[in-house]
Amino acid sequence: MPAPIVAVLFPVNDAHRALLEASAPGMNLWFKPLEYFPTLAFRNIRAVLGNPSERMLPRLTGLELLQLNSAGVPPFYLAEGALPAGAQLCNASGAYGPGIAEHMLGMALALKKRLHQYRDAQRAGEWVDRGEVSSILGSKTLVVGFGDIGREFGWRMHALGSTVTGIKRTPGERPDWLAELATIDRLDEFLPEADIVFASLPETPATRGLFDRERIGRMKKGAIFLNAGRGSAADTEALCDAVESGALAGAGLDVTDPEPLPKKHRAYGVENILLTPHVSGGYHLPYTHDRIVEICAGNLRRWLAGEPLAHVVNRREGY
């Protein structure tokens, strides 16, 4: 009988491959997309490392472990009957914090120092002073979604002299550097005082549309909004209106709603909106890529040893 298969769907280098193979003795590791698997092989797949497409899920009838390479969990993995009974679902939370935090900090600094405007002037061959700028020093930062990514961003803002408040769904331990850690029901209490609002939220029924037109309207005049979680958390049209009117000084968006953003969407033309195409995470930073593989390798070892897994997804909450 052929050895059970572990399907590895994300790219790996030689060191990654060696680590994963060492973590699964006796298993047959296949490093390629499921679309390239022969039909008869699917019945032998016991574990998948990576994010299979929705249309491939019904073919994974023998699946026991689905270890995602993403921190977020697409809703179709959570649907009733999407995975075989007893299959365990884990994500890669904890891999993305430093990379995403640095990317979004870069957006915040660019907006505060008008670097995007100076870049536009450079391309136009203009030597022009764009006027007053603002500082992170002495500012107030509100981190909405105080998980791994939010914590990493908040710590960096604190290091640059900002007073940081964290918002999360449930109470938790407050780091010494954090001014206050509050629950989501107090969001509107802190929103009008924040100079920078950083959202890092999973997509759940509770987070969709959290930053709607009314809530965006409660933000401090001249504040900056940053989103690195899911685009569905914020009303893109309302953000465009707020930035164009000057109610907000700017917005830095690595995620949008819709996503990808259509070619002629108005957000592309709003001067003080910075857009990146959901690239703050992924494999762009080698550290992030290495960390994803380490998380997968650790859970692969635990699964084969019958030990409790790390990063198990709460299917009711969606992350």
Short mmCIF file of C-alpha atoms in Angstrom, two decimals, residues 6-307:
data_model
loop_
_atom_site.label_atom_id
_atom_site.label_comp_id
_atom_site.label_asym_id
_atom_site.label_seq_id
_atom_site.Cartn_x
_atom_site.Cartn_y
_atom_site.Cartn_z
CA VAL A 6 1.26 15.14 2.56
CA ALA A 7 0.51 17.71 -0.13
CA VAL A 8 2.60 20.88 0.12
CA LEU A 9 0.96 23.59 -1.97
CA PHE A 10 3.15 26.63 -1.33
CA PRO A 11 6.63 27.31 -2.74
CA VAL A 12 9.63 26.02 -0.80
CA ASN A 13 13.38 26.23 -1.05
CA ASP A 14 15.79 23.38 -0.32
CA ALA A 15 15.99 24.18 3.41
CA HIS A 16 12.20 24.32 3.68
CA ARG A 17 11.85 21.00 1.88
CA ALA A 18 14.39 19.35 4.17
CA LEU A 19 12.64 20.64 7.31
CA LEU A 20 9.23 19.43 6.18
CA GLU A 21 10.53 16.02 5.12
CA ALA A 22 12.33 15.60 8.47
CA SER A 23 9.06 16.43 10.24
CA ALA A 24 7.09 13.66 8.51
CA PRO A 25 9.06 10.40 8.48
CA GLY A 26 7.23 7.63 6.66
CA MET A 27 5.01 10.09 4.78
CA ASN A 28 5.14 10.82 1.07
CA LEU A 29 5.53 14.59 0.60
CA TRP A 30 4.40 15.98 -2.75
CA PHE A 31 5.43 19.54 -3.55
CA LYS A 32 3.02 20.69 -6.24
CA PRO A 33 -0.49 22.11 -6.69
CA LEU A 34 -3.41 19.73 -6.28
CA GLU A 35 -4.39 20.38 -9.88
CA TYR A 36 -1.35 18.34 -10.93
CA PHE A 37 -2.12 15.32 -8.74
CA PRO A 38 -3.27 12.13 -10.50
CA THR A 39 -6.87 11.25 -9.67
CA LEU A 40 -5.98 8.07 -7.78
CA ALA A 41 -3.59 9.96 -5.48
CA PHE A 42 -6.33 12.03 -3.83
CA ARG A 43 -7.60 9.14 -1.74
CA ASN A 44 -4.14 8.85 -0.11
CA ILE A 45 -3.83 12.52 0.88
CA ARG A 46 -3.94 12.74 4.68
CA ALA A 47 -2.56 16.25 5.20
CA VAL A 48 -2.45 19.42 3.13
CA LEU A 49 -0.05 22.25 3.88
CA GLY A 50 -1.30 25.36 2.13
CA ASN A 51 -4.60 26.77 0.93
CA PRO A 52 -6.42 24.47 -1.50
CA SER A 53 -9.07 26.02 -3.72
CA GLU A 54 -12.72 25.58 -2.83
CA ARG A 55 -13.33 23.36 -5.84
CA MET A 56 -10.61 20.93 -4.69
CA LEU A 57 -12.00 20.36 -1.20
CA PRO A 58 -14.56 17.67 -2.18
CA ARG A 59 -11.74 15.55 -3.56
CA LEU A 60 -9.88 15.45 -0.22
CA THR A 61 -11.99 12.66 1.22
CA GLY A 62 -9.23 11.23 3.41
CA LEU A 63 -8.00 14.53 4.79
CA GLU A 64 -7.06 14.59 8.48
CA LEU A 65 -5.12 17.86 8.70
CA LEU A 66 -5.48 21.09 6.75
CA GLN A 67 -2.69 23.44 7.76
CA LEU A 68 -3.23 26.76 6.00
CA ASN A 69 -0.32 28.98 5.01
CA SER A 70 -2.46 32.08 5.72
CA ALA A 71 -3.33 33.72 9.02
CA GLY A 72 -6.82 34.53 7.77
CA VAL A 73 -9.29 31.73 7.11
CA PRO A 74 -11.39 31.99 3.94
CA PRO A 75 -15.04 31.33 4.85
CA PHE A 76 -15.45 28.32 2.55
CA TYR A 77 -13.13 26.26 4.79
CA LEU A 78 -15.56 26.84 7.65
CA ALA A 79 -18.74 25.78 5.84
CA GLU A 80 -20.61 22.74 7.13
CA GLY A 81 -19.23 19.64 5.44
CA ALA A 82 -16.39 21.47 3.66
CA LEU A 83 -13.83 19.20 5.32
CA PRO A 84 -14.16 15.51 6.19
CA ALA A 85 -15.50 14.75 9.65
CA GLY A 86 -12.69 14.88 12.19
CA ALA A 87 -10.28 16.82 9.97
CA GLN A 88 -8.34 19.44 11.93
CA LEU A 89 -7.99 22.99 10.61
CA CYS A 90 -5.04 25.22 11.55
CA ASN A 91 -3.76 28.58 10.31
CA ALA A 92 -0.38 30.28 10.22
CA SER A 93 -1.09 33.06 12.70
CA GLY A 94 2.16 34.32 14.18
CA ALA A 95 4.08 34.23 10.91
CA TYR A 96 3.10 37.57 9.47
CA GLY A 97 3.46 40.15 12.25
CA PRO A 98 6.87 41.72 11.56
CA GLY A 99 6.50 41.86 7.78
CA ILE A 100 3.03 43.37 7.75
CA ALA A 101 3.80 45.75 10.62
CA GLU A 102 6.85 47.16 8.82
CA HIS A 103 4.93 47.53 5.56
CA MET A 104 2.10 49.42 7.22
CA LEU A 105 4.51 51.55 9.24
CA GLY A 106 6.08 52.54 5.93
CA MET A 107 2.64 53.60 4.69
CA ALA A 108 2.04 55.65 7.82
CA LEU A 109 5.38 57.45 7.50
CA ALA A 110 4.86 58.08 3.78
CA LEU A 111 1.49 59.70 4.44
CA LYS A 112 2.69 61.74 7.41
CA LYS A 113 5.79 63.01 5.60
CA ARG A 114 4.09 63.43 2.19
CA LEU A 115 6.61 61.09 0.58
CA HIS A 116 4.04 59.91 -1.96
CA GLN A 117 3.48 63.49 -3.04
CA TYR A 118 7.19 64.14 -3.39
CA ARG A 119 7.50 60.97 -5.45
CA ASP A 120 4.76 62.26 -7.76
CA ALA A 121 6.57 65.60 -8.02
CA GLN A 122 9.83 63.83 -8.82
CA ARG A 123 8.22 61.93 -11.66
CA ALA A 124 6.77 65.18 -12.98
CA GLY A 125 10.21 66.87 -12.79
CA GLU A 126 9.00 69.35 -10.18
CA TRP A 127 11.08 70.77 -7.32
CA VAL A 128 8.27 71.81 -5.00
CA ASP A 129 7.73 72.19 -1.26
CA ARG A 130 4.55 70.37 -0.22
CA GLY A 131 4.25 72.13 3.12
CA GLU A 132 3.54 71.03 6.68
CA VAL A 133 3.94 67.42 7.81
CA SER A 134 3.03 65.58 11.02
CA SER A 135 4.92 63.28 13.36
CA ILE A 136 4.39 59.92 14.99
CA LEU A 137 6.09 61.34 18.08
CA GLY A 138 3.36 62.51 20.44
CA SER A 139 0.55 60.96 18.40
CA LYS A 140 -2.15 58.53 19.50
CA THR A 141 -2.48 55.17 17.74
CA LEU A 142 -5.51 52.90 17.95
CA VAL A 143 -4.85 49.29 16.99
CA VAL A 144 -8.11 47.52 16.15
CA GLY A 145 -7.40 43.80 16.19
CA PHE A 146 -4.67 43.29 18.77
CA GLY A 147 -3.39 39.91 17.65
CA ASP A 148 0.09 39.09 16.41
CA ILE A 149 0.04 41.66 13.59
CA GLY A 150 -1.61 44.38 15.66
CA ARG A 151 0.82 43.83 18.52
CA GLU A 152 3.84 44.08 16.21
CA PHE A 153 2.53 47.29 14.64
CA GLY A 154 1.61 48.81 17.99
CA TRP A 155 5.03 48.07 19.47
CA ARG A 156 6.74 49.83 16.57
CA MET A 157 4.50 52.87 16.94
CA HIS A 158 5.23 52.99 20.67
CA ALA A 159 8.97 52.83 19.94
CA LEU A 160 8.57 55.92 17.74
CA GLY A 161 6.83 57.87 20.49
CA SER A 162 3.13 57.22 19.93
CA THR A 163 0.70 56.43 22.74
CA VAL A 164 -0.91 53.15 21.71
CA THR A 165 -4.29 51.67 22.64
CA GLY A 166 -5.25 48.15 21.61
CA ILE A 167 -8.74 46.89 20.81
CA LYS A 168 -9.60 43.19 20.77
CA ARG A 169 -12.66 41.01 20.95
CA THR A 170 -12.01 39.59 24.41
CA PRO A 171 -9.99 40.86 27.40
CA GLY A 172 -6.34 39.88 27.54
CA GLU A 173 -3.00 40.63 29.11
CA ARG A 174 -1.73 44.15 28.47
CA PRO A 175 1.94 44.57 27.47
CA ASP A 176 3.82 47.13 29.57
CA TRP A 177 4.29 49.46 26.61
CA LEU A 178 0.56 49.55 25.76
CA ALA A 179 -1.38 52.47 27.26
CA GLU A 180 -4.66 50.56 27.39
CA LEU A 181 -6.16 47.30 26.13
CA ALA A 182 -9.92 47.50 25.62
CA THR A 183 -12.62 45.32 24.10
CA ILE A 184 -14.34 46.00 20.81
CA ASP A 185 -17.46 47.42 22.46
CA ARG A 186 -15.34 50.48 23.42
CA LEU A 187 -14.14 51.20 19.88
CA ASP A 188 -16.23 54.34 19.49
CA GLU A 189 -14.88 55.69 22.76
CA PHE A 190 -11.30 55.78 21.49
CA LEU A 191 -11.88 56.42 17.80
CA PRO A 192 -12.34 60.23 17.92
CA GLU A 193 -9.00 60.72 19.73
CA ALA A 194 -6.76 58.58 17.49
CA ASP A 195 -4.34 60.16 15.02
CA ILE A 196 -3.70 56.77 13.42
CA VAL A 197 -6.21 53.92 13.28
CA PHE A 198 -4.72 50.58 12.30
CA ALA A 199 -7.12 47.74 11.47
CA SER A 200 -5.93 44.14 11.40
CA LEU A 201 -9.10 42.08 11.54
CA PRO A 202 -10.14 38.67 10.22
CA GLU A 203 -13.22 38.46 8.02
CA THR A 204 -16.14 37.40 10.17
CA PRO A 205 -19.80 38.48 10.41
CA ALA A 206 -18.80 40.75 13.31
CA THR A 207 -16.02 42.54 11.40
CA ARG A 208 -17.64 43.01 7.98
CA GLY A 209 -18.43 46.69 7.58
CA LEU A 210 -17.09 47.58 11.02
CA PHE A 211 -15.66 50.80 9.59
CA ASP A 212 -18.78 51.93 7.80
CA ARG A 213 -19.53 55.48 6.72
CA GLU A 214 -20.88 56.44 10.15
CA ARG A 215 -17.85 55.11 12.03
CA ILE A 216 -15.39 56.63 9.59
CA GLY A 217 -17.22 59.89 10.21
CA ARG A 218 -16.44 59.62 13.93
CA MET A 219 -12.70 59.57 13.34
CA LYS A 220 -10.57 62.55 14.30
CA LYS A 221 -10.21 65.19 11.59
CA GLY A 222 -6.81 64.73 9.97
CA ALA A 223 -6.40 61.14 11.14
CA ILE A 224 -4.88 58.37 9.03
CA PHE A 225 -6.62 55.03 8.51
CA LEU A 226 -4.57 51.89 7.80
CA ASN A 227 -5.98 48.47 6.90
CA ALA A 228 -3.91 45.30 6.77
CA GLY A 229 -6.52 42.71 7.71
CA ARG A 230 -9.42 42.21 5.33
CA GLY A 231 -10.86 44.79 2.99
CA SER A 232 -14.40 43.91 4.04
CA ALA A 233 -13.82 45.66 7.38
CA ALA A 234 -13.98 49.11 5.77
CA ASP A 235 -16.29 50.92 3.35
CA THR A 236 -13.97 51.84 0.46
CA GLU A 237 -16.29 54.49 -0.96
CA ALA A 238 -16.65 56.14 2.45
CA LEU A 239 -12.87 56.17 2.85
CA CYS A 240 -12.48 57.80 -0.56
CA ASP A 241 -15.01 60.46 0.38
CA ALA A 242 -13.36 61.12 3.75
CA VAL A 243 -9.87 61.48 2.27
CA GLU A 244 -10.99 63.59 -0.69
CA SER A 245 -12.90 65.95 1.59
CA GLY A 246 -9.96 66.32 3.99
CA ALA A 247 -11.84 64.78 6.90
CA LEU A 248 -9.04 62.18 6.95
CA ALA A 249 -5.45 63.08 6.10
CA GLY A 250 -5.00 59.81 4.29
CA ALA A 251 -5.47 56.07 4.15
CA GLY A 252 -3.00 53.24 3.61
CA LEU A 253 -4.68 50.11 2.30
CA ASP A 254 -3.01 46.78 1.63
CA VAL A 255 -6.48 45.21 1.42
CA THR A 256 -9.62 46.58 -0.22
CA ASP A 257 -13.26 45.85 -0.84
CA PRO A 258 -13.65 44.73 -3.56
CA GLU A 259 -10.37 42.88 -4.02
CA PRO A 260 -8.66 43.04 -6.38
CA LEU A 261 -9.68 46.64 -6.84
CA PRO A 262 -11.09 47.18 -10.35
CA LYS A 263 -8.77 49.02 -12.73
CA LYS A 264 -10.87 52.18 -12.94
CA HIS A 265 -11.88 52.38 -9.28
CA ARG A 266 -11.82 55.93 -7.95
CA ALA A 267 -9.45 55.00 -5.09
CA TYR A 268 -6.54 54.83 -7.53
CA GLY A 269 -6.94 58.52 -8.20
CA VAL A 270 -7.27 59.80 -4.63
CA GLU A 271 -3.99 61.56 -3.91
CA ASN A 272 -3.72 60.69 -0.22
CA ILE A 273 -4.73 57.05 -0.48
CA LEU A 274 -1.80 54.64 -0.72
CA LEU A 275 -2.66 51.24 -2.20
CA THR A 276 -0.69 48.02 -2.30
CA PRO A 277 -2.19 44.80 -3.73
CA HIS A 278 -2.35 42.63 -0.58
CA VAL A 279 1.42 42.11 -0.54
CA SER A 280 2.42 43.09 3.00
CA GLY A 281 2.33 39.41 3.98
CA GLY A 282 2.82 36.50 1.63
CA TYR A 283 6.33 35.36 0.83
CA HIS A 284 7.81 38.76 0.04
CA LEU A 285 9.83 38.83 3.27
CA PRO A 286 12.05 35.72 3.69
CA TYR A 287 11.47 35.75 7.46
CA THR A 288 7.73 35.38 6.89
CA HIS A 289 8.23 32.52 4.45
CA ASP A 290 10.55 30.72 6.88
CA ARG A 291 8.11 31.21 9.74
CA ILE A 292 5.20 29.78 7.73
CA VAL A 293 7.23 26.66 6.99
CA GLU A 294 8.26 26.34 10.66
CA ILE A 295 4.62 26.52 11.78
CA CYS A 296 3.64 23.88 9.22
CA ALA A 297 6.55 21.62 10.18
CA GLY A 298 5.71 21.89 13.88
CA ASN A 299 2.09 20.95 13.37
CA LEU A 300 3.07 18.14 11.02
CA ARG A 301 5.22 16.65 13.78
CA ARG A 302 2.48 17.09 16.38
CA TRP A 303 -0.16 15.56 14.14
CA LEU A 304 1.92 12.45 13.46
CA ALA A 305 2.76 12.13 17.16
CA GLY A 306 -0.88 12.48 18.19
CA GLU A 307 -0.12 15.64 20.17
#
